[in-house]
Coordinates of C-alpha atoms and ligand atoms in Angstrom, one line a residue:
M1 CA 50.1 -13.9 21.4
E2 CA 49.9 -10.1 22.1
A3 CA 52.3 -8.1 20.5
I4 CA 53.4 -4.4 20.8
L5 CA 53.2 -2.2 17.8
L6 CA 56.3 0.0 17.2
V7 CA 54.5 3.9 16.3
G8 CA 55.6 6.7 17.7
G9 CA 58.0 7.7 14.9
Q10 CA 58.0 10.9 13.3
G11 CA 59.2 9.1 9.2
T12 CA 61.2 11.9 8.3
R13 CA 62.1 10.6 6.1
L14 CA 59.1 10.6 4.4
R15 CA 58.2 14.8 4.9
P16 CA 56.2 16.1 4.1
L17 CA 53.7 13.3 3.9
T18 CA 54.1 12.4 7.3
V19 CA 53.5 16.5 8.3
S20 CA 49.5 15.8 8.5
T21 CA 49.5 12.0 8.9
P22 CA 51.9 9.8 11.0
K23 CA 53.9 6.8 8.0
P24 CA 51.4 4.0 9.5
L25 CA 47.8 5.9 8.9
L26 CA 49.8 6.6 5.3
P27 CA 47.0 5.0 2.7
T28 CA 49.2 2.6 1.1
A29 CA 47.0 0.0 -1.1
G30 CA 43.4 1.9 -0.8
V31 CA 44.0 1.6 3.3
P32 CA 45.4 2.9 5.9
F33 CA 49.4 1.1 6.1
L34 CA 48.7 -0.3 9.6
A35 CA 45.8 -2.3 8.4
H36 CA 48.1 -4.5 5.9
Q37 CA 50.2 -5.2 9.3
L38 CA 46.8 -5.6 11.7
A39 CA 45.7 -9.0 9.2
R40 CA 48.1 -10.1 8.1
A41 CA 49.3 -10.4 12.1
H42 CA 45.6 -11.8 13.0
A43 CA 45.8 -14.3 10.0
E44 CA 49.5 -15.0 12.0
G45 CA 47.8 -15.8 15.2
V46 CA 47.9 -12.3 17.6
E47 CA 44.8 -11.6 18.9
R48 CA 45.7 -8.4 21.4
I49 CA 48.3 -5.4 20.2
V50 CA 49.4 -2.7 22.7
F51 CA 50.2 -0.3 20.1
A52 CA 53.3 2.4 21.2
T53 CA 52.9 6.4 20.0
S54 CA 54.5 9.3 20.4
Y55 CA 54.7 11.3 17.1
R56 CA 50.6 12.2 16.4
A57 CA 50.0 9.2 18.8
E58 CA 45.7 10.8 19.4
M59 CA 45.8 9.9 15.1
F60 CA 45.6 5.5 15.8
E61 CA 43.0 5.6 18.2
A62 CA 41.3 7.5 15.7
A63 CA 41.7 5.2 13.2
F64 CA 41.6 2.1 15.0
G65 CA 39.4 2.3 17.9
A66 CA 39.4 -0.4 20.3
R67 CA 39.3 -3.7 17.9
A68 CA 40.3 -3.6 13.8
H69 CA 40.9 -6.7 11.6
G70 CA 40.1 -9.4 14.1
V71 CA 42.6 -8.0 16.7
D72 CA 42.0 -5.9 20.1
L73 CA 44.5 -2.9 21.0
A74 CA 45.1 -1.2 23.5
Y75 CA 46.9 2.4 22.8
V76 CA 50.3 3.3 25.4
T77 CA 51.8 6.7 24.5
E78 CA 54.9 8.2 25.9
D79 CA 55.1 11.8 26.9
E80 CA 58.8 11.7 24.8
P81 CA 59.7 9.6 22.4
L82 CA 61.7 6.6 24.7
G83 CA 63.2 5.4 21.4
T84 CA 62.4 2.0 21.3
G85 CA 63.4 -0.2 23.5
G86 CA 62.0 2.9 25.7
A87 CA 58.9 2.1 23.7
I88 CA 58.6 -1.4 24.4
R89 CA 58.9 -1.0 28.0
N90 CA 56.5 1.7 29.0
A91 CA 54.1 -0.1 26.3
A92 CA 54.1 -3.4 28.4
R93 CA 52.7 -2.5 31.3
A94 CA 49.7 -3.3 29.0
L95 CA 50.2 -6.5 28.3
T96 CA 48.4 -9.2 29.9
C97 CA 50.5 -12.0 29.4
G98 CA 52.6 -14.2 32.3
P99 CA 56.4 -13.5 32.5
D100 CA 57.2 -16.6 30.2
D101 CA 55.5 -16.1 27.4
P102 CA 56.5 -14.7 24.7
V103 CA 55.4 -11.5 22.9
L104 CA 55.8 -9.6 19.7
I105 CA 57.2 -6.6 18.5
L106 CA 56.7 -5.5 15.5
N107 CA 58.2 -1.6 13.6
G108 CA 55.1 0.0 12.1
D109 CA 56.3 0.0 8.8
V110 CA 57.0 -3.4 8.0
L111 CA 55.8 -5.6 4.8
S112 CA 57.0 -8.5 5.8
G113 CA 55.7 -12.6 4.3
H114 CA 57.0 -14.4 7.3
D115 CA 56.2 -17.1 8.9
V116 CA 56.1 -15.6 12.0
R117 CA 53.8 -18.7 13.8
A118 CA 57.1 -20.3 12.4
Q119 CA 59.5 -17.4 13.7
V120 CA 57.6 -17.8 17.5
K121 CA 58.3 -21.9 17.0
L122 CA 61.4 -20.9 16.6
H123 CA 62.0 -18.6 20.2
E124 CA 60.4 -21.5 22.2
Q125 CA 62.3 -24.5 20.9
A126 CA 65.8 -22.3 21.5
D127 CA 64.1 -21.0 24.8
A128 CA 65.4 -17.7 24.5
A129 CA 65.0 -14.4 25.5
V130 CA 64.9 -12.5 22.5
T131 CA 64.0 -14.5 18.0
L132 CA 64.9 -11.4 16.2
H133 CA 63.1 -12.1 12.2
L134 CA 66.6 -11.3 9.5
T135 CA 66.5 -10.8 5.7
E136 CA 69.1 -10.5 3.9
V137 CA 69.4 -7.0 1.3
D138 CA 71.1 -5.5 -0.8
D139 CA 72.6 -2.5 0.8
P140 CA 72.6 -4.2 5.4
S141 CA 74.2 -0.2 5.9
R142 CA 70.8 1.6 6.7
F143 CA 69.9 -1.3 9.3
G144 CA 70.9 -3.6 12.2
C145 CA 73.4 -5.6 10.4
V146 CA 73.3 -9.2 12.2
P147 CA 75.1 -11.5 12.2
T148 CA 74.5 -15.4 13.4
D149 CA 76.3 -18.8 14.1
D150 CA 76.3 -22.0 12.9
Q151 CA 73.0 -22.6 15.2
G152 CA 71.0 -20.0 14.2
R153 CA 72.0 -17.5 17.6
V154 CA 73.2 -14.1 17.2
T155 CA 76.9 -12.9 17.6
A156 CA 76.4 -9.4 16.9
F157 CA 74.0 -6.4 16.5
L158 CA 75.8 -3.4 14.7
E159 CA 73.3 -0.7 13.6
K160 CA 73.7 1.0 10.4
T161 CA 76.8 -0.2 10.5
P162 CA 79.2 1.9 7.6
N163 CA 81.1 -1.6 7.6
P164 CA 79.1 -4.3 7.9
V165 CA 79.7 -8.2 8.4
T166 CA 76.5 -10.0 6.6
N167 CA 74.1 -9.1 3.8
Q168 CA 72.0 -10.3 6.9
I169 CA 70.2 -8.1 8.4
N170 CA 67.6 -7.4 11.5
A171 CA 62.9 -7.1 9.9
G172 CA 61.7 -5.4 12.6
C173 CA 60.0 -8.6 14.0
Y174 CA 61.5 -10.3 17.2
V175 CA 60.2 -12.6 19.8
F176 CA 60.3 -11.4 23.6
R177 CA 60.1 -13.4 25.9
R178 CA 57.9 -10.9 28.5
S179 CA 60.4 -11.1 31.3
A180 CA 62.8 -10.1 28.5
I181 CA 60.7 -6.1 28.3
D182 CA 61.0 -6.1 32.0
A183 CA 64.1 -7.0 31.8
I184 CA 64.8 -2.8 30.0
P185 CA 65.4 0.1 32.0
E186 CA 62.3 2.7 32.8
N187 CA 60.8 5.7 32.1
R188 CA 64.1 6.6 29.7
V189 CA 65.4 6.5 26.2
V190 CA 67.0 3.0 25.1
S191 CA 67.3 2.0 21.5
V192 CA 66.9 -2.2 21.3
E193 CA 69.4 -1.8 19.0
R194 CA 71.9 0.6 20.3
E195 CA 71.6 -0.9 24.1
T196 CA 68.7 -4.3 24.0
F197 CA 69.7 -6.3 22.1
P198 CA 74.3 -6.0 22.0
S199 CA 73.8 -6.2 26.3
L200 CA 71.4 -9.0 26.0
I201 CA 74.4 -10.7 23.0
E202 CA 76.9 -9.3 25.5
S203 CA 75.7 -11.1 28.9
G204 CA 75.1 -14.2 26.9
A205 CA 71.1 -14.4 27.1
T206 CA 70.0 -16.6 24.2
V207 CA 69.8 -13.7 20.9
M208 CA 68.1 -16.0 17.8
G209 CA 68.2 -15.2 14.5
Y210 CA 65.1 -16.7 12.5
V211 CA 65.9 -16.0 8.8
E212 CA 63.8 -15.5 6.4
S213 CA 63.9 -14.4 2.7
G214 CA 60.6 -14.1 2.0
Y215 CA 58.8 -10.2 0.7
W216 CA 60.0 -8.1 3.4
L217 CA 60.6 -4.5 2.5
D218 CA 60.8 -1.2 5.1
V219 CA 58.6 1.3 3.5
G220 CA 60.9 4.4 4.9
T221 CA 61.6 6.4 2.3
P222 CA 59.2 7.4 -0.4
E223 CA 60.5 5.1 -3.3
A224 CA 60.8 1.9 -0.6
F225 CA 56.4 3.5 1.0
V226 CA 55.7 3.8 -3.6
R227 CA 57.1 0.6 -3.8
G228 CA 55.0 -1.4 -1.0
S229 CA 51.4 0.0 -2.3
R230 CA 52.7 -1.5 -5.8
D231 CA 53.6 -4.2 -4.2
L232 CA 50.4 -4.4 -2.9
V233 CA 47.6 -3.6 -5.5
L234 CA 50.1 -5.6 -8.3
G235 CA 49.6 -8.9 -5.0
A236 CA 53.8 -10.1 -4.4
L237 CA 52.2 -9.6 -1.3
T238 CA 49.4 -11.1 -0.5
S239 CA 46.8 -8.6 2.5
P240 CA 43.8 -9.3 3.9
A241 CA 43.1 -5.8 4.4
M242 CA 43.6 -5.0 0.2
P243 CA 40.0 -3.6 -0.6
G244 CA 39.6 -5.1 -3.8
E245 CA 40.8 -8.3 -5.1
P246 CA 44.5 -7.5 -7.0
G247 CA 45.9 -6.1 -10.6
E248 CA 47.3 -4.0 -12.4
R249 CA 45.0 -0.8 -10.6
L250 CA 43.8 0.0 -7.4
V251 CA 40.7 3.0 -8.3
L252 CA 38.4 3.9 -5.2
T253 CA 35.2 4.1 -5.4
G254 CA 33.8 7.9 -5.9
A255 CA 37.0 8.1 -8.6
D256 CA 37.3 9.8 -11.7
V257 CA 39.1 7.9 -14.3
A258 CA 38.9 9.3 -18.0
P259 CA 38.5 6.3 -20.3
D260 CA 41.2 7.5 -22.5
A261 CA 44.0 7.4 -19.9
T262 CA 46.4 5.2 -18.5
V263 CA 46.3 3.4 -15.1
G264 CA 48.5 0.8 -13.8
G265 CA 51.5 -0.6 -12.6
G266 CA 50.2 -0.8 -9.2
A267 CA 48.4 3.0 -9.2
T268 CA 46.8 3.9 -6.9
V269 CA 43.6 6.5 -7.6
G270 CA 42.3 7.6 -4.0
A271 CA 38.5 8.3 -3.1
G272 CA 37.3 12.2 -4.7
A273 CA 40.9 11.4 -7.6
V274 CA 40.5 12.5 -11.0
V275 CA 42.5 11.7 -13.9
E276 CA 42.5 13.6 -16.9
A277 CA 42.5 12.4 -20.5
G278 CA 44.6 11.2 -22.1
A279 CA 47.1 11.7 -18.4
T280 CA 49.9 8.6 -18.6
V281 CA 49.4 7.3 -14.3
I282 CA 51.9 4.5 -14.2
G283 CA 53.0 3.2 -10.1
S284 CA 52.0 5.6 -7.9
V285 CA 49.8 6.0 -5.2
L286 CA 46.8 9.0 -5.5
L287 CA 45.8 10.0 -2.2
E288 CA 42.0 11.8 -2.1
E289 CA 41.2 14.6 -4.3
A290 CA 44.1 14.4 -6.1
V291 CA 44.0 15.5 -9.5
V292 CA 46.5 14.3 -13.1
A293 CA 44.8 16.8 -15.6
E294 CA 44.9 15.8 -19.6
G295 CA 47.7 14.6 -20.7
A296 CA 49.3 14.7 -17.4
A297 CA 52.3 11.9 -17.3
V298 CA 52.6 10.6 -13.0
R299 CA 55.0 7.6 -12.8
D300 CA 56.4 6.4 -9.4
S301 CA 55.0 9.7 -6.5
V302 CA 52.8 10.0 -4.1
L303 CA 50.8 13.0 -4.6
G304 CA 48.8 14.1 -0.8
R305 CA 45.5 15.3 -0.3
G306 CA 43.6 17.7 -2.7
A307 CA 47.7 18.0 -5.0
R308 CA 47.4 18.2 -8.4
V309 CA 49.8 18.9 -11.5
G310 CA 48.9 20.0 -14.6
P311 CA 48.1 19.4 -18.4
G312 CA 50.9 18.2 -20.4
A313 CA 53.7 17.9 -16.3
V314 CA 55.4 15.0 -15.7
L315 CA 56.4 13.4 -12.5
D316 CA 58.7 10.4 -12.1
G317 CA 59.9 9.9 -8.4
V318 CA 58.0 12.9 -6.8
V319 CA 56.2 13.9 -3.5
L320 CA 53.5 16.0 -4.1
G321 CA 52.6 17.3 -0.3
D322 CA 48.9 17.3 0.5
G323 CA 47.3 20.9 -2.1
A324 CA 50.6 21.5 -3.5
V325 CA 50.0 22.3 -7.5
V326 CA 52.0 22.1 -9.8
G327 CA 52.4 23.8 -13.0
P328 CA 51.4 23.3 -16.7
G329 CA 54.3 21.4 -17.9
N330 CA 56.8 21.1 -15.7
E331 CA 59.0 18.1 -15.1
L332 CA 59.9 17.3 -12.9
R333 CA 62.2 14.3 -11.5
H334 CA 63.8 11.4 -9.0
G335 CA 63.4 12.5 -5.4
L336 CA 61.6 15.9 -5.9
R337 CA 59.8 16.3 -3.2
V338 CA 57.0 20.1 -3.4
W339 CA 55.7 20.9 0.2
P340 CA 51.6 21.2 0.7
G341 CA 50.5 23.8 -1.0
I342 CA 53.2 24.8 -3.3
E343 CA 52.2 26.0 -5.6
L344 CA 55.1 26.3 -9.2
P345 CA 53.6 28.0 -11.4
P346 CA 53.4 26.8 -15.4
T347 CA 56.7 26.8 -17.7
A348 CA 57.3 28.8 -20.5
V349 CA 55.9 26.2 -23.3
R350 CA 52.8 25.4 -22.8
F351 CA 51.4 22.3 -23.1
S352 CA 49.3 21.5 -26.0
A353 CA 47.2 18.8 -27.3
D354 CA 49.6 18.4 -31.1
T355 CA 52.8 19.2 -29.0
Ligands
LIG401 N1 56.7 4.8 20.6 C1 58.5 4.6 20.3 N2 58.5 6.0 20.5 N3 58.3 4.5 18.4 C2 59.5 4.4 17.9 C3 60.2 5.1 18.8 C4 60.2 5.9 20.1 O1 60.8 7.0 20.1 N4 61.2 5.9 17.6 C5 61.1 5.4 16.9 N5 59.1 4.0 16.8 C6 59.4 3.5 16.3 C7 58.8 4.3 14.2 O2 57.6 4.7 14.2 C8 59.2 2.6 13.3 O3 57.8 2.5 13.5 C9 60.6 1.3 14.5 O4 60.2 2.0 16.1 C10 61.5 1.5 13.7 O5 61.2 3.1 13.6 P1 62.6 3.2 12.2 O6 63.0 5.2 12.2 O7 61.7 3.0 11.3 O8 64.1 2.6 12.2 P2 64.8 2.1 11.4 O9 64.0 2.1 9.7 O10 66.7 3.7 10.2 O11 66.0 0.5 11.3 C11 64.4 -0.2 12.0 O12 64.0 -1.1 11.8 C12 64.8 -1.8 10.3 C13 63.8 -2.4 9.8 O13 62.8 -2.1 9.3 C14 66.2 -1.1 12.8 O14 65.2 -1.6 14.2 C15 67.3 -0.9 12.4 O15 67.5 -2.1 12.3 C16 66.4 -2.6 10.7 O16 67.2 -3.5 10.2
LIG402 MG1 62.0 2.3 9.4

C-alpha cells in the first residue's frame, strides 16, 4: 500500500525547537520523530510513502533519502503551503496506484498504536470514499470532533469547535479511495478538515469512522512532545525504530552521565550530552551536547542542542532553545520557553553543595 505523510506544518506550538528543525524531525526517544512513524507504517504493510513537504522541505530528504525503515520514499514540495487537503492533492502526483486503490494519509505528528490493517479492511468492506481513524480524548475542542451513527458512518466533521458534541475525535490517519483524492481541487489551499470532509459528508459519500482507542498522541505541544518521547522510552508504545530496549532511560552513545546522577522516568540523554554529579533528569529530552550541571534538577523539559542548565538550577515543564543557558540557581517552571542562544544570568542566591 502507498501512503502520503503530511509534514509541511510550521510546528508553531513547539517553537523555539521548530525554529531550526521541523516538528517531524525532532529527536524523539533518540531518533527523528518520523522514524517511529515510518517503522510502524512498514510494520502495518505500507511499502511506499510520499512526503508532502513545505516548511524546511529539504531537511526531510536529507534525513531519510530514497528508502528508510523498509519503506520506499518520495518527496513532493509545495511552493506555498496548500493546507492539509491541498497538500494531499499535490502529493498524489507521485502516487502509482489505481483510482480504486486505498491510500493511507498520515498526519506527521501523531504516535498511534492502532491497527491500520483493520482500518483498511473496514474501508474496503464499506466501499467507503474515506475512512477516518477516530479515538476519544478528554478535551475534544482542540481536535476535529467526529460523531458517527450506529453503522459507524461519519455524520459530521467539526474542526476545533468550542462546543464538541462527542469526545470522539479525528486521530489524523485516513484511508482515501484514490479517486476521492483526485477530486480535491488542485493548486489552491484546501483543508481536509474544514472543506473536504464536510463536503463529502454533505454530498452523501460514504465516510466511515474506524474507532480504536489504543495508544494515541498528537505531539504538537511541548508537554505532548515530552510525553511521547517518554512513553516510547518506557515502552508504553513499542516502536521498531527505538535504539535499544525500553527502560527507565535512554542514554545515547557518547553521552556522559555521572555515576551519582539520577536519570529516569523515560528521559533521553542525547549524544555528547552531559549530566553532572548529583543532577536529576526525569522524563525529559536532552538533545545533543546539552549539559545539566551539578545538583541541577530537570523534569519534563526539552533541552535544545548545546543548551546548558547551571549548577543547582531547577527546570520543570520548560523548553530551552538550542544553545540557551540557564545560570546557576534559576528556577523555571511550567510552560516557560527560552529562545535559542539566550543566557539567563545566575540568581543572587548562588547554589552551593551544602544549601
Ligand atoms: N504539506 C503540508 N502543507 N502539510 C501541512 C500543512 C500544509 O499546508 N498544514 C499542516 N500540515 C501537516 C502538519 O505538518 C501535520 O503533520 C498535519 O498536517 C496536521 O497539522 P497540525 O497543525 O498538526 O494540525 P492539528 O494537530 O492542529 O489538527 C489536526 O490533527 C488532529 C489530530 O492530531 C487535524 O487533522 C484535527 O482534525 C485532528 O484531530
Ligand atoms: Mg497536530
